[in-house]
Amino acid sequence: MQTDLLIGGSWRSGTDGERFDVINPANGDVIIDVAAGTAADATAAVQAASEAQPLWAATAPRVRAEVLRNCWQTLVEHQDELADLIVTEHGKPRSDAIGEIAYAAEFFRWNAEEAVRIHGSLSMAPGGDKRIIVHHPPVGVVVMVTPWNFPAAMITRKLAPALAAGNAVVIKPPRETPLTALRVAELCEQAGVPAGVINVVPTMTSSAWFDAAVDHKATRMVSFTGSTAVGRVLLRRCADRVLKTVMELGGNAPFIVFADADIDAAVDGAMTAKMRHSAETCTAANRFYAEAKVADEFTEKLAQAMGAIRVGSGFDESVTCGPMINAGAVDAMHELVTAAVGGGAVTRLGGNPVAGPGFFYEPTVLANVNHQSPIAAAEVFGPIAPVIPFTDTDLMIDQANDTEMGLAAYVYTEDLRRGLQVSERLHSGMVGLNRGAMSDPAAPFGGMKQSGLGREGASEGIYEFCETQYIAANW
Ligand code: SIN
């Protein structure tokens, strides 16, 4: 297993020889230690990327596409091994980890198909004095800072379009899940990505690392997935060098159930939206608004479904929710639940941390939650479902939009006209209409408001990693 830094196609230890432990959140044990990159290593990685990038950019799009397709195939061939790594360092159930690798690999297949379709345009200027030629070269070197909740897919969602467009990258994986990142990079090199085009530098000193990466003159772009709080800090830092950014930040998704909805389907969708990948997704349903006439039925059925969840190690096949990433995450959830109950919410299920070893929280359903409760405002990265009854649709939509976040939202109704009207009124980059999941490499993933800038996936995703150049031409 690779546990060193990948810089310029070589595996090496960090400049100061430090290492850090990777912890299995299902039992708190140390899995292995990993080289800790320093600021000097970040600089070296950007330098290596800048040296490899021109040749990769000059490689024919068809050839880049074939390399990306090989990456897709290689990841699929190593699905079991990669899923085991994810379960070990993240903890999610193995079936989710298998699904994550299929999802992660698919970004390579989709972008292999897009690599040969980065279109520009040619037009005559309205004044007839010149031709306007527009084309899209790669930005150059991209720094990627990725989260722990999808140790593979949140890397490939950035990496595949960046490579398709002809960029070279430096990845800072999270300290919680560096092993999957290192293995994905190794497999991509085996699949034909040239040395130096992908560099991976885990670290314990994120802000020094990031400063060094941003200050290198070859860095032209930062792509980040993580919390809005950290995103703001990185954006400020990127402003110093006016870097292009893509920011996939926090969510606070409302999940709306109208009285005419198929309640069983809404509960199924709610379980997907809330619980996929151990309830640790930014698209997770955060607040459930159920029309008063069906609020009890929905809450009861949701509590039954949540009550059937089995919490434990992701390697146990009967387990459907793994551990939270660390003890702090469990404490944060318990604080939110305690505040909601203190504010009048009724606990229908769970409501407590699970005794260790490992970092677990009981699947929890809270009824009669108040929209003012902190749990309705916070991003809840855990198996907690607060239900807020509503009678007035306009007020409910105001409440659903009453957040600085705008990543995902969900609407359940049998009336498609109303479903589309309500969807359009939600200030949210993505809406699941009678669906509990919307992520797809072929669709533009991203948020409005403080949930982010730019989009990942779809055709939009590849242009984020391109410049636009206009040539005014006469001939
Ligand atoms: C995320 O949590 O950022 C990603 C969720 C997804 O891709 O479905």
Coordinates of C-alpha atoms and ligand atoms in Angstrom, one line a residue:
M1 CA 0.0 0.0 0.0
Q2 CA 1.4 3.4 -1.0
T3 CA 1.7 5.7 2.0
D4 CA 4.2 8.3 0.7
L5 CA 3.8 11.4 -1.3
L6 CA 3.4 11.2 -5.1
I7 CA 5.4 14.0 -6.6
G8 CA 6.5 14.1 -10.2
G9 CA 5.8 10.4 -10.6
S10 CA 8.0 9.3 -7.6
W11 CA 6.9 8.1 -4.2
R12 CA 8.8 10.0 -1.5
S13 CA 8.6 10.9 2.1
G14 CA 8.0 14.5 3.2
T15 CA 10.9 16.9 3.4
D16 CA 11.0 16.8 7.2
G17 CA 10.3 13.0 7.5
E18 CA 7.1 13.5 9.6
R19 CA 4.2 11.0 9.3
F20 CA 0.7 10.9 10.7
D21 CA -1.7 8.2 11.7
V22 CA -4.8 7.3 9.7
I23 CA -7.6 6.2 12.1
N24 CA -10.3 3.6 11.5
P25 CA -13.4 5.4 12.8
A26 CA -15.2 2.1 13.4
N27 CA -12.9 1.3 16.3
G28 CA -10.5 4.2 16.8
D29 CA -7.5 2.0 15.9
V30 CA -4.5 3.3 13.9
I31 CA -4.6 1.7 10.4
I32 CA -1.2 2.9 9.2
D33 CA 0.9 6.0 9.0
V34 CA 1.2 8.3 6.0
A35 CA 3.9 10.7 5.0
A36 CA 3.0 14.3 6.0
G37 CA 3.7 16.8 3.2
T38 CA 5.2 20.2 4.2
A39 CA 5.0 23.5 2.5
A40 CA 8.2 22.6 0.6
D41 CA 6.5 19.5 -0.7
A42 CA 3.5 21.4 -1.9
T43 CA 5.8 23.7 -3.8
A44 CA 7.7 20.8 -5.3
A45 CA 4.4 19.2 -6.3
V46 CA 3.2 22.3 -8.1
Q47 CA 6.6 22.6 -9.8
A48 CA 6.4 19.0 -10.9
A49 CA 2.8 19.6 -12.2
S50 CA 3.9 22.7 -14.1
E51 CA 6.7 20.7 -15.8
A52 CA 4.4 17.8 -16.8
Q53 CA 1.4 19.9 -17.9
P54 CA 2.6 21.4 -21.3
L55 CA 3.2 17.9 -22.8
W56 CA -0.1 16.6 -21.5
A57 CA -1.9 19.7 -22.9
A58 CA -0.3 19.1 -26.2
T59 CA -1.4 15.4 -26.2
A60 CA -4.2 14.9 -28.7
P61 CA -7.7 15.1 -27.1
R62 CA -8.4 11.6 -28.5
V63 CA -5.4 10.2 -26.7
R64 CA -6.2 12.0 -23.4
A65 CA -9.7 10.5 -23.8
E66 CA -8.4 7.0 -24.2
V67 CA -6.2 7.4 -21.1
L68 CA -9.3 8.6 -19.1
R69 CA -11.3 5.6 -20.4
N70 CA -8.4 3.4 -19.2
C71 CA -8.7 5.1 -15.8
W72 CA -12.4 4.3 -15.7
Q73 CA -11.7 0.6 -16.5
T74 CA -8.9 0.3 -14.1
L75 CA -10.9 1.7 -11.2
V76 CA -13.8 -0.6 -12.1
E77 CA -11.3 -3.6 -12.1
H78 CA -10.1 -2.5 -8.7
Q79 CA -13.6 -1.8 -7.3
D80 CA -13.3 -4.4 -4.4
E81 CA -9.9 -3.4 -3.3
L82 CA -10.7 0.3 -3.4
A83 CA -14.0 -0.2 -1.6
D84 CA -12.2 -2.1 1.2
L85 CA -9.8 0.9 1.6
I86 CA -12.8 3.3 1.8
V87 CA -14.5 1.2 4.4
T88 CA -11.3 0.9 6.4
E89 CA -10.5 4.6 6.6
H90 CA -14.0 6.2 6.2
G91 CA -16.2 3.5 7.7
K92 CA -19.2 3.6 5.3
P93 CA -21.0 0.3 4.6
R94 CA -19.3 -1.7 2.0
S95 CA -22.2 -1.6 -0.4
D96 CA -22.0 2.2 -0.3
A97 CA -18.2 2.0 -0.9
I98 CA -18.8 -0.3 -3.9
G99 CA -21.3 2.3 -5.2
E100 CA -18.9 5.1 -4.6
I101 CA -16.2 3.4 -6.7
A102 CA -18.7 2.9 -9.6
Y103 CA -19.7 6.6 -9.2
A104 CA -16.0 7.7 -9.0
A105 CA -15.0 5.7 -12.1
E106 CA -17.9 7.1 -14.1
F107 CA -16.4 10.6 -13.9
F108 CA -13.6 9.2 -16.0
R109 CA -15.9 7.6 -18.5
W110 CA -18.1 10.7 -18.9
N111 CA -15.1 13.1 -19.2
A112 CA -13.4 10.7 -21.7
E113 CA -16.4 11.3 -23.9
E114 CA -16.2 15.1 -23.2
A115 CA -12.4 15.5 -23.8
V116 CA -13.0 15.4 -27.6
R117 CA -15.8 18.0 -27.4
I118 CA -14.3 21.1 -25.9
H119 CA -15.9 23.4 -28.4
G120 CA -15.0 27.0 -29.3
S121 CA -16.6 29.2 -31.8
L122 CA -16.0 31.4 -34.9
S123 CA -18.2 34.3 -35.8
M124 CA -18.1 37.5 -37.8
A125 CA -18.2 40.6 -35.6
P126 CA -21.4 42.6 -35.9
G127 CA -19.4 45.5 -37.5
G128 CA -18.0 43.1 -40.2
D129 CA -14.5 44.3 -39.4
K130 CA -13.1 41.0 -38.0
R131 CA -13.7 37.4 -37.1
I132 CA -14.2 36.5 -33.5
I133 CA -12.4 33.2 -32.7
V134 CA -13.0 31.7 -29.3
H135 CA -11.3 28.7 -27.9
H136 CA -10.7 27.0 -24.5
P137 CA -7.1 26.1 -23.5
P138 CA -6.5 24.4 -20.2
V139 CA -5.9 26.6 -17.2
G140 CA -2.6 24.9 -16.4
V141 CA -1.9 23.7 -12.8
V142 CA -4.9 23.1 -10.6
V143 CA -4.7 22.6 -6.8
M144 CA -7.5 20.4 -5.5
V145 CA -8.5 20.2 -1.8
T146 CA -10.9 17.3 -1.3
P147 CA -13.1 16.0 1.6
W148 CA -13.3 12.7 3.5
N149 CA -16.9 11.9 2.9
F150 CA -16.3 10.5 -0.6
P151 CA -12.6 9.5 -0.5
A152 CA -12.6 8.5 -4.2
A153 CA -15.5 10.3 -5.9
M154 CA -14.8 13.8 -4.7
I155 CA -11.3 13.4 -6.2
T156 CA -12.4 12.0 -9.6
R157 CA -15.2 14.5 -10.0
K158 CA -12.4 17.2 -10.1
L159 CA -9.6 15.1 -11.5
A160 CA -11.3 13.6 -14.6
P161 CA -12.5 16.9 -16.1
A162 CA -9.2 18.6 -15.2
L163 CA -7.2 15.9 -17.0
A164 CA -9.7 15.8 -19.9
A165 CA -9.1 19.6 -20.5
G166 CA -5.3 19.1 -20.4
N167 CA -4.4 20.3 -16.9
A168 CA -2.0 18.9 -14.4
V169 CA -3.0 18.7 -10.7
V170 CA -1.8 18.7 -7.1
I171 CA -4.2 17.0 -4.7
K172 CA -4.4 17.6 -1.0
P173 CA -6.5 14.7 0.3
P174 CA -8.1 15.0 3.7
R175 CA -6.0 13.7 6.6
E176 CA -8.8 11.3 7.5
T177 CA -8.8 9.4 4.2
P178 CA -5.5 9.7 2.3
L179 CA -5.1 6.0 1.5
T180 CA -7.8 5.9 -1.2
A181 CA -6.5 9.1 -2.8
L182 CA -3.0 7.7 -3.0
R183 CA -4.2 4.4 -4.5
V184 CA -6.5 6.2 -7.0
A185 CA -3.6 8.2 -8.2
E186 CA -1.4 5.2 -8.5
L187 CA -4.0 3.4 -10.5
C188 CA -4.4 6.4 -12.8
E189 CA -0.7 6.3 -13.5
Q190 CA -0.9 2.6 -14.3
A191 CA -3.8 3.5 -16.7
G192 CA -1.5 5.8 -18.6
V193 CA -1.6 9.2 -17.0
P194 CA 2.0 10.5 -17.4
A195 CA 4.2 11.0 -14.4
G196 CA 3.8 14.5 -12.8
V197 CA 0.3 15.1 -14.2
I198 CA -1.2 13.9 -10.9
N199 CA 0.6 14.7 -7.7
V200 CA -0.8 13.8 -4.3
V201 CA 0.5 15.4 -1.1
P202 CA -1.3 14.6 2.2
T203 CA -0.4 16.9 5.1
M204 CA -1.0 17.7 8.7
T205 CA -0.3 21.4 8.2
S206 CA -3.0 22.3 5.8
S207 CA -2.8 26.1 5.9
A208 CA 1.0 26.2 5.4
W209 CA 0.6 23.6 2.6
F210 CA -2.1 25.7 1.0
D211 CA -0.2 29.0 1.2
A212 CA 2.8 27.4 -0.5
A213 CA 0.6 25.9 -3.2
V214 CA -1.3 29.1 -3.9
D215 CA 1.9 31.2 -3.8
H216 CA 3.6 29.1 -6.5
K217 CA 3.4 31.2 -9.7
A218 CA 2.4 28.1 -11.8
T219 CA -0.8 27.6 -9.8
R220 CA -3.8 29.0 -11.8
M221 CA -6.8 27.4 -10.1
V222 CA -8.1 25.9 -6.9
S223 CA -11.0 23.5 -6.8
F224 CA -12.3 22.8 -3.3
T225 CA -15.0 20.6 -1.8
G226 CA -15.7 21.1 1.9
S227 CA -17.4 23.3 4.4
T228 CA -18.5 26.9 3.7
A229 CA -16.3 28.1 6.6
V230 CA -13.2 26.7 5.1
G231 CA -14.2 27.7 1.6
R232 CA -14.4 31.4 2.7
V233 CA -10.8 31.2 4.0
L234 CA -9.5 29.6 0.8
L235 CA -11.4 32.1 -1.3
R236 CA -9.7 35.0 0.5
R237 CA -6.3 33.4 0.0
C238 CA -7.0 32.7 -3.7
A239 CA -7.9 36.4 -4.1
D240 CA -4.3 37.3 -3.4
R241 CA -3.3 35.7 -6.7
V242 CA -6.7 36.2 -8.4
L243 CA -6.9 32.4 -9.0
K244 CA -9.8 30.8 -10.7
T245 CA -11.9 28.8 -8.2
V246 CA -14.5 26.1 -8.1
M247 CA -16.1 25.8 -4.6
E248 CA -18.4 23.0 -3.6
L249 CA -19.4 24.0 -0.1
G250 CA -21.9 23.2 2.6
G251 CA -25.6 22.3 2.2
N252 CA -28.7 22.4 4.3
A253 CA -31.2 20.7 2.1
P254 CA -35.0 21.0 2.8
F255 CA -37.0 17.8 2.0
I256 CA -40.6 18.8 1.3
V257 CA -43.5 16.3 1.5
F258 CA -46.9 17.5 0.3
A259 CA -50.1 15.8 1.5
D260 CA -50.7 14.4 -2.0
A261 CA -47.3 12.6 -2.1
D262 CA -47.0 8.9 -2.2
I263 CA -45.9 8.7 1.4
D264 CA -44.2 5.4 1.1
A265 CA -42.2 6.7 -1.9
A266 CA -41.4 9.8 0.1
V267 CA -40.1 7.8 3.0
D268 CA -37.9 5.7 0.6
G269 CA -36.6 8.9 -0.9
A270 CA -36.1 10.4 2.5
M271 CA -34.0 7.4 3.6
T272 CA -31.8 7.8 0.5
A273 CA -31.5 11.5 0.8
K274 CA -30.7 11.3 4.5
M275 CA -28.8 8.1 4.9
R276 CA -26.7 7.4 1.8
H277 CA -23.0 7.1 2.6
S278 CA -23.7 7.1 6.4
A279 CA -25.6 10.4 6.3
E280 CA -22.4 12.3 5.6
T281 CA -23.1 14.0 2.2
C282 CA -23.5 17.7 1.6
T283 CA -26.7 16.9 -0.4
A284 CA -28.2 15.2 2.6
A285 CA -31.8 16.0 3.6
N286 CA -31.3 18.2 6.6
R287 CA -34.8 19.4 7.4
F288 CA -38.0 17.6 6.6
Y289 CA -41.0 19.8 6.0
A290 CA -44.1 17.6 6.0
E291 CA -47.6 19.0 5.3
A292 CA -49.5 18.9 8.6
K293 CA -52.2 16.4 7.3
V294 CA -49.5 13.8 6.6
A295 CA -46.8 14.9 9.1
D296 CA -47.7 12.2 11.7
E297 CA -47.9 9.4 9.1
F298 CA -44.6 10.5 7.4
T299 CA -42.8 10.8 10.7
E300 CA -44.1 7.4 11.9
K301 CA -43.0 5.7 8.8
L302 CA -39.7 7.5 8.7
A303 CA -39.1 6.5 12.3
Q304 CA -39.8 2.8 11.4
A305 CA -37.4 3.0 8.4
M306 CA -34.7 4.7 10.5
G307 CA -35.3 2.2 13.3
A308 CA -34.5 -0.6 10.9
I309 CA -31.0 0.8 10.2
R310 CA -28.2 -1.2 11.6
V311 CA -25.2 0.9 12.9
G312 CA -21.7 -0.6 13.0
S313 CA -18.6 -1.5 11.0
G314 CA -19.0 -1.1 7.3
F315 CA -17.4 -4.5 6.8
D316 CA -20.4 -6.2 8.5
E317 CA -22.8 -6.9 5.6
S318 CA -25.9 -6.3 7.8
V319 CA -24.8 -2.8 8.6
T320 CA -26.5 0.1 6.8
C321 CA -24.9 3.1 8.6
G322 CA -21.2 3.3 9.5
P323 CA -19.5 5.4 12.1
M324 CA -19.2 9.2 12.1
I325 CA -15.8 10.4 11.0
N326 CA -14.5 11.2 14.5
A327 CA -15.6 11.9 18.1
G328 CA -16.1 15.6 17.5
A329 CA -18.7 14.8 14.8
V330 CA -20.7 12.7 17.4
D331 CA -20.5 15.5 20.0
A332 CA -21.7 18.1 17.4
M333 CA -24.7 16.0 16.6
H334 CA -25.6 15.4 20.2
E335 CA -25.5 19.1 20.9
L336 CA -28.0 19.8 18.0
V337 CA -30.3 17.0 19.2
T338 CA -30.2 18.3 22.7
A339 CA -31.0 21.9 21.7
A340 CA -33.9 20.7 19.5
V341 CA -35.4 18.7 22.3
G342 CA -34.9 21.6 24.7
G343 CA -36.8 23.7 22.2
G344 CA -39.8 21.4 22.2
A345 CA -39.0 18.7 19.6
V346 CA -40.2 15.2 20.4
T347 CA -37.8 12.3 20.1
R348 CA -39.5 9.6 18.1
L349 CA -36.3 7.5 17.7
G350 CA -32.8 7.5 19.0
G351 CA -31.3 10.7 20.3
N352 CA -28.0 9.5 21.8
P353 CA -24.4 8.6 21.0
V354 CA -23.6 4.9 20.9
A355 CA -21.0 3.7 23.3
G356 CA -17.6 3.1 21.7
P357 CA -15.2 1.9 20.5
G358 CA -15.7 3.9 17.4
F359 CA -17.7 7.0 16.7
F360 CA -21.4 6.2 16.3
Y361 CA -24.7 8.0 16.7
E362 CA -28.1 6.4 17.0
P363 CA -30.4 6.9 13.9
T364 CA -32.7 9.7 15.3
V365 CA -36.1 11.1 14.3
L366 CA -37.3 14.3 15.9
A367 CA -41.0 15.3 15.5
N368 CA -42.5 18.8 15.8
V369 CA -39.2 20.6 15.3
N370 CA -39.2 24.3 15.3
H371 CA -37.8 26.1 12.2
Q372 CA -35.9 28.3 14.6
S373 CA -34.1 25.4 16.2
P374 CA -30.3 25.3 15.5
I375 CA -30.7 21.9 13.9
A376 CA -32.7 23.5 11.1
A377 CA -29.9 26.0 10.5
A378 CA -26.8 23.7 10.8
E379 CA -25.5 21.3 8.3
V380 CA -26.2 17.9 10.0
F381 CA -23.6 15.4 9.0
G382 CA -25.2 12.4 10.7
P383 CA -28.3 10.1 11.0
I384 CA -30.7 12.7 12.4
A385 CA -34.0 13.5 10.7
P386 CA -35.8 16.6 12.2
V387 CA -39.4 16.9 10.9
I388 CA -41.1 20.3 10.8
P389 CA -44.9 20.3 10.0
F390 CA -46.3 23.0 7.8
T391 CA -49.8 24.2 6.7
D392 CA -48.9 27.3 4.6
T393 CA -46.9 26.5 1.4
D394 CA -45.6 30.0 0.9
L395 CA -44.4 30.2 4.5
M396 CA -42.8 26.8 4.2
I397 CA -41.0 27.9 1.0
D398 CA -39.7 31.0 2.8
Q399 CA -38.5 28.8 5.6
A400 CA -36.9 26.3 3.1
N401 CA -35.0 29.3 1.6
D402 CA -34.2 30.9 4.9
T403 CA -30.6 29.8 4.9
E404 CA -27.3 31.0 3.4
M405 CA -27.0 27.5 1.9
G406 CA -28.5 26.5 -1.5
L407 CA -27.0 23.2 -2.6
A408 CA -29.8 20.6 -2.7
A409 CA -33.5 20.4 -2.1
Y410 CA -36.1 17.6 -2.4
V411 CA -39.8 17.8 -3.2
Y412 CA -42.4 15.0 -3.1
T413 CA -45.9 15.5 -4.6
E414 CA -48.0 13.6 -7.1
D415 CA -48.9 16.9 -8.7
L416 CA -46.1 17.5 -11.2
R417 CA -47.2 21.1 -12.0
R418 CA -46.9 22.0 -8.3
G419 CA -43.6 20.0 -8.0
L420 CA -42.0 22.0 -10.8
Q421 CA -43.4 25.3 -9.6
V422 CA -42.1 24.7 -6.0
S423 CA -38.8 23.5 -7.4
E424 CA -38.3 26.7 -9.3
R425 CA -39.0 28.7 -6.2
L426 CA -36.3 27.0 -4.2
H427 CA -33.0 28.8 -4.1
S428 CA -31.1 25.6 -4.6
G429 CA -28.6 24.5 -7.2
M430 CA -30.2 21.0 -7.4
V431 CA -33.7 19.7 -6.8
G432 CA -34.7 16.1 -6.5
L433 CA -38.4 15.9 -7.6
N434 CA -39.9 12.7 -6.3
R435 CA -36.3 11.4 -6.0
G436 CA -34.0 11.1 -3.0
A437 CA -30.7 11.3 -5.0
M438 CA -29.7 13.4 -7.9
S439 CA -25.9 13.1 -8.3
D440 CA -24.8 12.0 -11.8
P441 CA -21.5 12.7 -13.6
A442 CA -23.6 13.9 -16.6
A443 CA -25.5 16.5 -14.5
P444 CA -24.2 19.9 -13.2
F445 CA -23.5 19.4 -9.4
G446 CA -23.2 22.6 -7.4
G447 CA -24.9 25.2 -5.2
M448 CA -26.4 28.7 -5.1
K449 CA -25.7 31.2 -2.4
Q450 CA -22.9 30.2 0.0
S451 CA -23.1 26.6 -1.1
G452 CA -20.5 27.3 -3.7
L453 CA -19.2 28.7 -7.0
G454 CA -19.1 26.8 -10.3
R455 CA -20.3 23.3 -11.2
E456 CA -18.8 19.9 -11.3
G457 CA -19.9 17.2 -13.8
A458 CA -21.9 17.6 -17.1
S459 CA -20.3 19.6 -19.9
E460 CA -20.1 22.7 -17.6
G461 CA -17.7 20.8 -15.4
I462 CA -15.0 20.5 -18.0
Y463 CA -15.2 24.2 -19.0
E464 CA -14.5 25.2 -15.3
F465 CA -11.0 23.8 -16.0
C466 CA -10.5 25.8 -19.2
E467 CA -9.6 29.4 -20.0
T468 CA -11.4 31.3 -22.7
Q469 CA -9.3 33.0 -25.2
Y470 CA -10.7 35.3 -27.9
I471 CA -8.6 36.0 -31.0
A472 CA -9.7 39.0 -33.2
A473 CA -8.7 38.0 -36.7
N474 CA -8.6 39.3 -40.2
W475 CA -7.6 37.3 -43.2
Ligands
SIN1 C1 -21.0 15.6 -1.5 O1 -21.4 15.3 -0.4 O2 -20.3 16.6 -1.6 C2 -21.3 14.8 -2.7 C3 -22.6 14.2 -2.7 C4 -22.8 13.5 -4.0 O3 -22.0 13.6 -5.0 O4 -23.8 12.8 -4.1

